Tab-separated table of C-alpha atoms in Angstrom:
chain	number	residue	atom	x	y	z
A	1	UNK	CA	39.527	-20.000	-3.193
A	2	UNK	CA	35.679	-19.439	-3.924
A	3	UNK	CA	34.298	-19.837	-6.832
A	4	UNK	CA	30.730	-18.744	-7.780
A	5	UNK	CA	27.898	-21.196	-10.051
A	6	UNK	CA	24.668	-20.529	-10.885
A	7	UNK	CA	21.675	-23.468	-10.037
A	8	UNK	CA	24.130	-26.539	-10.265
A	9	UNK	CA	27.581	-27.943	-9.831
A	10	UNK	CA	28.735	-29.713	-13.244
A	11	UNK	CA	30.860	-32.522	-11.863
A	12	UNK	CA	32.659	-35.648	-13.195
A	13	UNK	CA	32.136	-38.962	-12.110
A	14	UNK	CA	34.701	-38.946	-9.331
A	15	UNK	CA	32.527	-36.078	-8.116
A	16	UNK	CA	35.525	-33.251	-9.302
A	17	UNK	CA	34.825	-29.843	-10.917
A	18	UNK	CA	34.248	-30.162	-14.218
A	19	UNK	CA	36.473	-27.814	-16.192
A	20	UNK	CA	33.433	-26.795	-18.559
A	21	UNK	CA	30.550	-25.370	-16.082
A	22	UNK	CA	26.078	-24.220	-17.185
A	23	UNK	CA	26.195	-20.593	-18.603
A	24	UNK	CA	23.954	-18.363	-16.750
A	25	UNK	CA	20.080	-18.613	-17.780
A	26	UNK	CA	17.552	-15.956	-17.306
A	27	UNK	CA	14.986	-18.566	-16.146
A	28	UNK	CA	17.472	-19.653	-12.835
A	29	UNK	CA	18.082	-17.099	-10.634
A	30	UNK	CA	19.343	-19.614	-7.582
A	31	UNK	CA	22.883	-19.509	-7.187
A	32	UNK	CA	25.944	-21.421	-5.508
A	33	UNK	CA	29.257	-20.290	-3.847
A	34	UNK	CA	31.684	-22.844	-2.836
A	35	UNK	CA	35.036	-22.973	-1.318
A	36	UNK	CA	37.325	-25.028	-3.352
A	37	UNK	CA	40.459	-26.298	-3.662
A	38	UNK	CA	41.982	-26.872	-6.986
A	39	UNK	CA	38.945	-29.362	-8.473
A	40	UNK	CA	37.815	-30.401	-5.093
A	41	UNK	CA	34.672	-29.260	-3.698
A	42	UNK	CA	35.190	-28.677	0.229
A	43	UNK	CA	31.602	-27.085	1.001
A	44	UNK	CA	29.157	-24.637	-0.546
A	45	UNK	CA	26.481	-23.049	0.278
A	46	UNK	CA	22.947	-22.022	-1.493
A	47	UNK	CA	19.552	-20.414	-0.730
A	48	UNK	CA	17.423	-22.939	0.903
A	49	UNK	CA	14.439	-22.651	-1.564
A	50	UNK	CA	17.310	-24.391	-4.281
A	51	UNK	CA	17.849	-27.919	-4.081
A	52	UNK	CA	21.249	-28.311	-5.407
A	53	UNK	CA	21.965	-31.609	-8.066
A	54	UNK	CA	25.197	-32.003	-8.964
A	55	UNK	CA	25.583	-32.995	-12.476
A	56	UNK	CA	27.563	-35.393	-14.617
A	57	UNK	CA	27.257	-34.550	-17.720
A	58	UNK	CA	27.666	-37.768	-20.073
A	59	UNK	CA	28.581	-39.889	-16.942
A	60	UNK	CA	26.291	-41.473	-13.994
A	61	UNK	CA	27.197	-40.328	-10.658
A	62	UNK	CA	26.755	-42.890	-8.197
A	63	UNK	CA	24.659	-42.764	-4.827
A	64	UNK	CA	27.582	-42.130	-2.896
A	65	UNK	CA	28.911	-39.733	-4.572
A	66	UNK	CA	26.110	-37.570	-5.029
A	67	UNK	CA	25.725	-38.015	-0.931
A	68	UNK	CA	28.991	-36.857	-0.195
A	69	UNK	CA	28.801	-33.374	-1.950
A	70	UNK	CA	25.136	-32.826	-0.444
A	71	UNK	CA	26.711	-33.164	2.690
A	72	UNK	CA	29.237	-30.703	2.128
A	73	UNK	CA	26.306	-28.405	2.168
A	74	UNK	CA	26.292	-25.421	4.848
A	75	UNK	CA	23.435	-23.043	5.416
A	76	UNK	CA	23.978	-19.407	4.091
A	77	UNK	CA	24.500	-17.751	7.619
A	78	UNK	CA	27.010	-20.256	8.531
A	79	UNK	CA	28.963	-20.406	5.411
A	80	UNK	CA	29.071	-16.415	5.365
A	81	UNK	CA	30.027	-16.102	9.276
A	82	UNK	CA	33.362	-18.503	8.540
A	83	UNK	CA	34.490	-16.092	5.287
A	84	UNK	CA	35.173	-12.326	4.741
A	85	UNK	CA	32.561	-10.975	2.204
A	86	UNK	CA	35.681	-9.263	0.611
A	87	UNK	CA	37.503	-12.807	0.065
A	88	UNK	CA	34.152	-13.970	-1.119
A	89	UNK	CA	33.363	-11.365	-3.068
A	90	UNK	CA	36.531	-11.139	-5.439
A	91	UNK	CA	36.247	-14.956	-6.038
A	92	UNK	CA	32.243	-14.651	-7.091
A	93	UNK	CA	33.593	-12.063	-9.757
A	94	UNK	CA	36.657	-13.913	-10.756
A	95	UNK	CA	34.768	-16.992	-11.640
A	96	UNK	CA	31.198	-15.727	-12.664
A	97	UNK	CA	30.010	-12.162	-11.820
A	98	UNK	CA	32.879	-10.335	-13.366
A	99	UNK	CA	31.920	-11.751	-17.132
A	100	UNK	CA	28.469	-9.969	-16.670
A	101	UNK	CA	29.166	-6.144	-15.956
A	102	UNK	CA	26.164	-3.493	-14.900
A	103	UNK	CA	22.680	-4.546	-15.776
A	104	UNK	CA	24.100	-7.329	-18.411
A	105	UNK	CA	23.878	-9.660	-14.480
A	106	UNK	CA	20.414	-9.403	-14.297
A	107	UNK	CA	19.574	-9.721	-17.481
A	108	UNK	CA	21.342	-13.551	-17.326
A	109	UNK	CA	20.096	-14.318	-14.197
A	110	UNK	CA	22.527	-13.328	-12.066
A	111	UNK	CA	20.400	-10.400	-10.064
A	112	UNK	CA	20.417	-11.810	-6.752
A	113	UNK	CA	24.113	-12.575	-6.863
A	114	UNK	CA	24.638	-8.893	-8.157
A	115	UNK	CA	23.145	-7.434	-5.288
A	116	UNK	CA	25.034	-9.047	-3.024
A	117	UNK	CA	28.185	-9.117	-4.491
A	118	UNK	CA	27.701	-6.031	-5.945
A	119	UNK	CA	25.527	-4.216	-3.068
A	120	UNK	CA	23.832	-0.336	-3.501
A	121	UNK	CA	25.051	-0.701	-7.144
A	122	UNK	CA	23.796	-4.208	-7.788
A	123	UNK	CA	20.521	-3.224	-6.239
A	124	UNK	CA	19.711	0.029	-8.610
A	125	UNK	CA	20.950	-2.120	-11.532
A	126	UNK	CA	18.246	-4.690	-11.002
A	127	UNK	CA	15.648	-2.377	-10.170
A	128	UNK	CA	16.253	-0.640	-13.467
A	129	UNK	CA	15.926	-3.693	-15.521
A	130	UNK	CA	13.237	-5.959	-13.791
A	131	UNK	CA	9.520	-5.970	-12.614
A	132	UNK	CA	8.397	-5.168	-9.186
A	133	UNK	CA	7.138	-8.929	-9.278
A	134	UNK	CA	10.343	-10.227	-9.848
A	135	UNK	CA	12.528	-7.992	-7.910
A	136	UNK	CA	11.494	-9.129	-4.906
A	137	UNK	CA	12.544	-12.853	-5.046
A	138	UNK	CA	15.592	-11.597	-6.028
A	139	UNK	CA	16.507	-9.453	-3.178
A	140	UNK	CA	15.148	-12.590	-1.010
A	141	UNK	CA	17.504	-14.618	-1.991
A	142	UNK	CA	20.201	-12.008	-1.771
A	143	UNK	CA	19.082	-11.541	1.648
A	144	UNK	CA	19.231	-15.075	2.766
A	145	UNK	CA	22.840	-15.368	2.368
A	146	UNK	CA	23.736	-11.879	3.888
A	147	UNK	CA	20.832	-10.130	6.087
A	148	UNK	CA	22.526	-7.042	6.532
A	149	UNK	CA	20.987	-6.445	3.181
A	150	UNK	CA	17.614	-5.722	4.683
A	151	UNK	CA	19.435	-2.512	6.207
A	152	UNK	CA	20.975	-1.782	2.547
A	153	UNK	CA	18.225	-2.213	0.679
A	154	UNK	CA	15.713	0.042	3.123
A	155	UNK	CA	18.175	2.693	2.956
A	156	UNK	CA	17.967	2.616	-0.895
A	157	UNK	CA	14.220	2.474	-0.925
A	158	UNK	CA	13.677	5.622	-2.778
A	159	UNK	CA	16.103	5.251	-5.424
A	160	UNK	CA	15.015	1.664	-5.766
A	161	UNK	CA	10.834	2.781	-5.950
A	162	UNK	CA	11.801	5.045	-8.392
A	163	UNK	CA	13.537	2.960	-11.052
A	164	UNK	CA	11.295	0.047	-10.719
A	165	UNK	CA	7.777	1.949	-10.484
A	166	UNK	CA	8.750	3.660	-13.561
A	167	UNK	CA	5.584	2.723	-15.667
A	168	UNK	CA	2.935	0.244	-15.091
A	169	UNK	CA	2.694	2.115	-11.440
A	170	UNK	CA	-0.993	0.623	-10.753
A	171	UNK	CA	-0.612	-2.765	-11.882
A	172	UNK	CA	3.212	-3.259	-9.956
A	173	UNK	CA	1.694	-1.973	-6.779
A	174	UNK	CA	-1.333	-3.975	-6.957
A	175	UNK	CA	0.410	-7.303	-8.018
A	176	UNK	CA	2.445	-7.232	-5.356
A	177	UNK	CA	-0.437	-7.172	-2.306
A	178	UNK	CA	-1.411	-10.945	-2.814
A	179	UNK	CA	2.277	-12.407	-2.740
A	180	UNK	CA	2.916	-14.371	0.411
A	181	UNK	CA	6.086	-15.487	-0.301
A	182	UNK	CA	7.920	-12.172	-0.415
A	183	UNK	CA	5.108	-9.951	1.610
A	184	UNK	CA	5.190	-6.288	1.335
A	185	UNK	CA	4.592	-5.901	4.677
A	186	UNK	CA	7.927	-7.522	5.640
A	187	UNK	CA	11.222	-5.204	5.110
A	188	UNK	CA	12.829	-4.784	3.315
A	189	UNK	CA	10.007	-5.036	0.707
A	190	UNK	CA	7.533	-2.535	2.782
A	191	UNK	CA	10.062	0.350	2.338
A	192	UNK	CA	10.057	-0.460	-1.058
A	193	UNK	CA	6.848	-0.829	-1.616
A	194	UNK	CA	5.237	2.255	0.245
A	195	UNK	CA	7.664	4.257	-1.352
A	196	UNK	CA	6.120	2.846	-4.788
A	197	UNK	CA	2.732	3.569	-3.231
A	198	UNK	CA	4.022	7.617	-2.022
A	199	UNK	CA	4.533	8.265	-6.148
A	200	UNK	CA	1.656	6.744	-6.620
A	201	UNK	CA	-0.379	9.359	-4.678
A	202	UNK	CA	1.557	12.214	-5.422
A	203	UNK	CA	0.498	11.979	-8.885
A	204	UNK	CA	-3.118	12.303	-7.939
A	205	UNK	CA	-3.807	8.735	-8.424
A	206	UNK	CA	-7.554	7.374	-7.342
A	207	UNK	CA	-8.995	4.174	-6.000
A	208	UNK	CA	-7.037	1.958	-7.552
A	209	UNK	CA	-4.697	0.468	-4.829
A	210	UNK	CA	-4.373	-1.152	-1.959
A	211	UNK	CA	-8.034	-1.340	-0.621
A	212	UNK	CA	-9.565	-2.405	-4.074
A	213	UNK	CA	-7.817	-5.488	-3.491
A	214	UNK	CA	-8.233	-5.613	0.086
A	215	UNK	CA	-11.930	-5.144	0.035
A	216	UNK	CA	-11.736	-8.260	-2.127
A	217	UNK	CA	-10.489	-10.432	-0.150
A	218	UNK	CA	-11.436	-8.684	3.449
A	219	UNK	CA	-9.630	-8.888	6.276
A	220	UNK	CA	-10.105	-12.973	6.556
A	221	UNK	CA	-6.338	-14.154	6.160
A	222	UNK	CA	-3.432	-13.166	7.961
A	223	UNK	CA	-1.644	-11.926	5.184
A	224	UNK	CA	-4.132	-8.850	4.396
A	225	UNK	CA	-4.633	-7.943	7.918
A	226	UNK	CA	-0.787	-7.727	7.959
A	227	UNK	CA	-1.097	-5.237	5.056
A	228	UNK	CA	-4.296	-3.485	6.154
A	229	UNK	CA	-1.922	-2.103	9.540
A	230	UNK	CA	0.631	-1.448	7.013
A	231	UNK	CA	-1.544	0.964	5.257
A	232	UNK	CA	-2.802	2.136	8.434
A	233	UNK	CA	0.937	2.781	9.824
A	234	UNK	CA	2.002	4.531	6.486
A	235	UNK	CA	-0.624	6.902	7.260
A	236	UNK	CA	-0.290	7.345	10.566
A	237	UNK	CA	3.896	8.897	9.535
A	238	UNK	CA	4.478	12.185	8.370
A	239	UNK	CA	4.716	11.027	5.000
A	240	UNK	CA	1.806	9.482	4.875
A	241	UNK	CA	-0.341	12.250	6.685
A	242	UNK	CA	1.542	14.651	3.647
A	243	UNK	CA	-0.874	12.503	1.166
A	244	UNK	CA	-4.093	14.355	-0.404
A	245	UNK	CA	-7.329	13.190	1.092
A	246	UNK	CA	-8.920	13.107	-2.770
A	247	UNK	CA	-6.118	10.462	-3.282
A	248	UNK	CA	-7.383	8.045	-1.036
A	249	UNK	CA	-9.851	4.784	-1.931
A	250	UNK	CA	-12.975	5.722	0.213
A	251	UNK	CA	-13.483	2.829	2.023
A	252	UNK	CA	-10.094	2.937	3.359
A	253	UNK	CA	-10.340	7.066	3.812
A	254	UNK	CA	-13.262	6.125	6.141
A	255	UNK	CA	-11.470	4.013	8.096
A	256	UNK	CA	-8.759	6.223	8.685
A	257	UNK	CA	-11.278	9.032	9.219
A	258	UNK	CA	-13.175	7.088	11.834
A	259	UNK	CA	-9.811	6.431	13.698
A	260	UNK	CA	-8.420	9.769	13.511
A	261	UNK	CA	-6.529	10.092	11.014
A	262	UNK	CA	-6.745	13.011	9.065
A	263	UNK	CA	-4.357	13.534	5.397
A	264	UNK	CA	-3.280	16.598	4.116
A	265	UNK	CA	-6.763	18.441	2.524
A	266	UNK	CA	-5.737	21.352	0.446
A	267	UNK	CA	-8.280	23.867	-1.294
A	268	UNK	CA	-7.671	23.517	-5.268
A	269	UNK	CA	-8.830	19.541	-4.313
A	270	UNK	CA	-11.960	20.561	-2.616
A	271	UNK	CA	-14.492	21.452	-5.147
A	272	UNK	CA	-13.621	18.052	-7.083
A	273	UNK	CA	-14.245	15.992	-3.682
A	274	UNK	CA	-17.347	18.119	-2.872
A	275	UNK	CA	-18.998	17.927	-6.434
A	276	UNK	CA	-20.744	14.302	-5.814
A	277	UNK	CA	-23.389	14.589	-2.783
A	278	UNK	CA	-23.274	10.723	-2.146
A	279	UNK	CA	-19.620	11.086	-0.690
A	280	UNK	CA	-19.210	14.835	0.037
A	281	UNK	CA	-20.081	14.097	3.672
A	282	UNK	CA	-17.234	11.982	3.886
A	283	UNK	CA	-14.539	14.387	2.459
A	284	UNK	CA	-16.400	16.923	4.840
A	285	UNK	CA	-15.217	15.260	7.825
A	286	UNK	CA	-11.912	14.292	6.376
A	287	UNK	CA	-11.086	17.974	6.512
A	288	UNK	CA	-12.299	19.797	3.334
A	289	UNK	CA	-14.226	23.003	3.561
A	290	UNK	CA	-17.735	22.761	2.867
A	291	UNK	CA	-17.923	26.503	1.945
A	292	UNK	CA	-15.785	25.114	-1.398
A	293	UNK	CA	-18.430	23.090	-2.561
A	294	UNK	CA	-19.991	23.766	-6.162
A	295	UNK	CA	-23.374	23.122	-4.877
A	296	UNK	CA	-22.888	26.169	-3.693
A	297	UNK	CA	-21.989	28.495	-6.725
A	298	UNK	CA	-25.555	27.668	-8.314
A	299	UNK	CA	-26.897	30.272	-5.602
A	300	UNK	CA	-26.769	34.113	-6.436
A	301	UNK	CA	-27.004	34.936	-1.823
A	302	UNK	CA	-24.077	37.642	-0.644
A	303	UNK	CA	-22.491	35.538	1.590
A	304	UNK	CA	-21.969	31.626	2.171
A	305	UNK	CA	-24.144	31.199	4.773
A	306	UNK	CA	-26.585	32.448	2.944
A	307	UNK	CA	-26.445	30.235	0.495
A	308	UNK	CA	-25.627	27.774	2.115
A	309	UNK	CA	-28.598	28.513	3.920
A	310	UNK	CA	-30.516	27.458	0.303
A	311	UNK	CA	-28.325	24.725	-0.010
A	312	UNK	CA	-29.588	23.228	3.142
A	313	UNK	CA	-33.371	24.037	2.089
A	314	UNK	CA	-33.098	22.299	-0.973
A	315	UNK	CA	-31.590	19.258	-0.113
A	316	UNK	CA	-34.275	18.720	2.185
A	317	UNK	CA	-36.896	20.143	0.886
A	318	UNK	CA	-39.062	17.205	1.010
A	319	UNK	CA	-40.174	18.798	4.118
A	320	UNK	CA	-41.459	22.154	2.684
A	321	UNK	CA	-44.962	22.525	2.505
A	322	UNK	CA	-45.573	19.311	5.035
A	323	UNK	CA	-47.429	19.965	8.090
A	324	UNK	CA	-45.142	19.724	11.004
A	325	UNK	CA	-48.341	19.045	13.259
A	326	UNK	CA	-48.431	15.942	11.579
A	327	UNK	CA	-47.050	12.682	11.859
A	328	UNK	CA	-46.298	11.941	8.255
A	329	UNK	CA	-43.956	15.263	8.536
A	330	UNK	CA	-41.752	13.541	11.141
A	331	UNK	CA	-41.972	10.017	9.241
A	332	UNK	CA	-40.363	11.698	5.853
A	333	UNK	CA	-36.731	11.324	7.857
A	334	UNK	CA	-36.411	7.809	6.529
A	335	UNK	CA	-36.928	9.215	2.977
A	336	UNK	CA	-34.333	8.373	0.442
A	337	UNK	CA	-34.250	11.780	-1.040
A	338	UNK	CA	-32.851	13.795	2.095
A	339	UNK	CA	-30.781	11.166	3.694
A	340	UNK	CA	-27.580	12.482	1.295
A	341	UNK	CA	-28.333	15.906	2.487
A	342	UNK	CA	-28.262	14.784	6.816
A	343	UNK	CA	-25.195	13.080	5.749
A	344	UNK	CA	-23.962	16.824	4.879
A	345	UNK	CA	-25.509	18.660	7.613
A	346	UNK	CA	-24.169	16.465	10.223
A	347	UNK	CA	-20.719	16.351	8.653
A	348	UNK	CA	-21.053	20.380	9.077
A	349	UNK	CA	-22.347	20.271	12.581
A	350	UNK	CA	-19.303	17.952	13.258
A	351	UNK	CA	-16.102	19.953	12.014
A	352	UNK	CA	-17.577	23.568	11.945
A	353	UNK	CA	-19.725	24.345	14.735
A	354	UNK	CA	-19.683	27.879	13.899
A	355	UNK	CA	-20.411	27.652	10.456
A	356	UNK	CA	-23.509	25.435	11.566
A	357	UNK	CA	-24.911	27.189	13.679
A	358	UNK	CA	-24.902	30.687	11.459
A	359	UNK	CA	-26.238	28.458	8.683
A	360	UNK	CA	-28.559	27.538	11.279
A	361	UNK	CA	-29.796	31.238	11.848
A	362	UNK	CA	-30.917	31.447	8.315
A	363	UNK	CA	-33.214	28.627	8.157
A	364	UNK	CA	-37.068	28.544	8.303
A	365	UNK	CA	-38.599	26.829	10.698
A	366	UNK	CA	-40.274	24.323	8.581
A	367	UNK	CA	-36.329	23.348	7.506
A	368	UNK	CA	-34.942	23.713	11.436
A	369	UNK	CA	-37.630	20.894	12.139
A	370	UNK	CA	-36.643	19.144	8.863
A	371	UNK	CA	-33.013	19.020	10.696
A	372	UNK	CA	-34.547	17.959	13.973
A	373	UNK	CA	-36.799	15.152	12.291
A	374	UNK	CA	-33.121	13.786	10.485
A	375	UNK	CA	-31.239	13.680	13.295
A	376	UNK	CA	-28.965	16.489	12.698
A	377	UNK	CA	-30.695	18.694	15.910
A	378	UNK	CA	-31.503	17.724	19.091
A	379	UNK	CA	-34.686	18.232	20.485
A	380	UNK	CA	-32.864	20.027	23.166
A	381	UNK	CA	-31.142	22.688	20.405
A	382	UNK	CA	-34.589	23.785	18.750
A	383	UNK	CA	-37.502	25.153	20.229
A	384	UNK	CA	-41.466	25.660	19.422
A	385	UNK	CA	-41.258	21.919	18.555
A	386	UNK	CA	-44.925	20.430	17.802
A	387	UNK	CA	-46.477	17.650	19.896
A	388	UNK	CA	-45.840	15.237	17.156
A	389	UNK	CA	-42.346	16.018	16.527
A	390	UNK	CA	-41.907	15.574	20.355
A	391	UNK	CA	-43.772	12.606	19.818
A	392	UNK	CA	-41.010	11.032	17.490
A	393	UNK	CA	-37.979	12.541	19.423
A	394	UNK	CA	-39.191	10.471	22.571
A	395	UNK	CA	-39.812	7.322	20.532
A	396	UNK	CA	-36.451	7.634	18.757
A	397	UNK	CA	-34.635	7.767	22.251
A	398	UNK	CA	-36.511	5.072	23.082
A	399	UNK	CA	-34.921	3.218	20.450
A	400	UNK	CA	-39.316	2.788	19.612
């Protein structure tokens, strides 16, 4: 028969079962399963992170002794491949499991043997009652006696995400990222944790996970460049791709821009991306329409490219007024106060061609050169251009 223990084998000084064995503790979640016959141990088997010591209580247990039953000792894939989980199973709940029914296992304990003893069931159970820290070793250990419990546990991901992420969503998600001992890249804690991480965008969540911490500790270990393709392949699926741009930290939603990866950029989003001109050039080219931006409201033109036309003018109009025969006209392009503003323009020029170039056709020459000194035309695209702007287009491709 098999009979179930949790973190040690109480023993007499013969080295026999004791009749009396250690009530389940909270603090020990490690567990034992032996095969026994009558009070003889024959072998047993226990996660390898759990170095078993049998105990005598009130008597010494000699050398020899305690040798013997170590030896007895068989790894968790080799014990499990010589039983049938269902002979195994209904001899864990005669002896232990069965006295602690539903969530009452975890709360003594006795989570990791739940879920695999108890499976689908044992899984939602813990998931309901512990933290996302926590859960974790527990389903490691579960999974080191029986790994077809990766395939389980994946396959509950959902249901699991959404009874452990339940409150606290920034803080579980974000605690997780440094642990190397049960990494959320590996399955079957990624499925877990990315469906964590979906609910945490859906509910218009900002800059709060996953890059914060990775930007911390940048991309010098192993471990977070493990977790920085992880990110990357979430967002490369179709779930992932389903997320709101807004959602996404901003160093990370460059990096997927400048790969290719565009997220799902909806309209009512838009004007809340657009409203700061430091980043709007990013959300530009991570697909939101520039024709949405508030800027643009302040300006009582017909039609958007007319007033986007003013836009333009006033966000570099540190060129209006200059003298475009002059040198000091084409030097203002390093200026601070128009550099948001080419960030804009170009991010325009880059996704709507179209809409450029009828924004373009509404600007005054003294702004088309502004565009030309910043970079955002080529000398090639405007014409009339003075000597000196000339001038500074040569140097420039000059690299001068």
């Amino acid at each position: 028969m098999f009979k179930a223990f949790q973190q040690s084998i109480v023993v007499d000084s013969a080295g026999k079962l004791a009749p009396i064995q250690n009530s389940p503790r909270k603090p020990f979640s490690d567990f034992l399963i032996a095969r026994v016959k009558g009070d003889e141990i024959l072998e047993y088997t226990g996660s390898s992170s759990n170095p078993v010591e049998f105990e005598a209580k009130g008597e010494k247990l000699d050398a020899g002794t305690q040798s013997s039953l170590k030896s007895r000792r068989l790894p968790p894939e080799v014990f499990w491949s010589r039983y049938p989980l269902d002979e195994v199973t209904q001899g864990v709940n005669d002896s232990l499991l069965g006295h602690y029914p539903g969530s009452t296992a975890a709360m003594n304990g006795l989570g990791a043997m739940a879920i695999l003893i108890r499976r689908e069931k044992g899984l939602l159970e813990l998931a309901s009652m512990e933290k996302p820290a926590d859960i974790f070793a527990q389903i490691a250990k579960a999974v080191e006696y029986d790994p077809s419990l990766v395939d389980i546990t994946v396959a509950q991901a959902p249901q699991i995400a959404r009874l452990l992420y339940r409150s606290n969503l920034v803080n579980g998600l974000n605690e997780q990222l440094p642990e190397v001992d049960y990494p959320v890249h590996r399955e079957p804690f990624r499925s877990i944790y990315l469906e964590g991480y979906k609910r945490y965008l859906e509910n218009d969540a900002k800059n709060s996970v996953g890059m914060q911490w990775l930007a911390q500790v940048g991309t010098k270990t192993e471990h977070s460049q493990k977790l920085t393709l992880m990110f990357e392949d979430f967002y490369r699926s179709e779930a992932g791709r389903q997320c709101e741009v807004y959602s996404i930290q901003l160093d990370y939603l460059r990096m997927l821009t400048n790969q290719g990866i565009f997220l799902h950029a909806s309209d009512q989003y838009a004007p809340r991306a657009l409203e700061n001109e430091k980043t709007a050039a990013l959300y530009i080219q991570a697909g939101y329409d520039w024709r949405l931006s508030p800027a643009l409201t302040s300006y009582r033109e017909a039609g958007p490219y007319e007033r986007a036309s003013q836009w333009v003018q006033d966000m570099i109009r540190i060129f209006k007024g200059e003298d475009s025969n002059s040198t000091e006209f084409w030097g203002l392009a390093g200026a601070d106060q128009c550099a948001h503003g080419r960030d804009i323009l170009k991010a325009i020029k880059a996704t709507d061609p179209k809409g450029f170039a009828k924004i373009r056709e509404r600007l005054p020459q003294w702004a088309t050169l502004g565009c030309l000194a910043l970079g955002v035309l080529t000398i090639q695209e405007v014409e009339n251009v003075p000597s000196a702007g000339r001038d500074n287009a040569m140097a420039q491709d000059l690299g001068l």
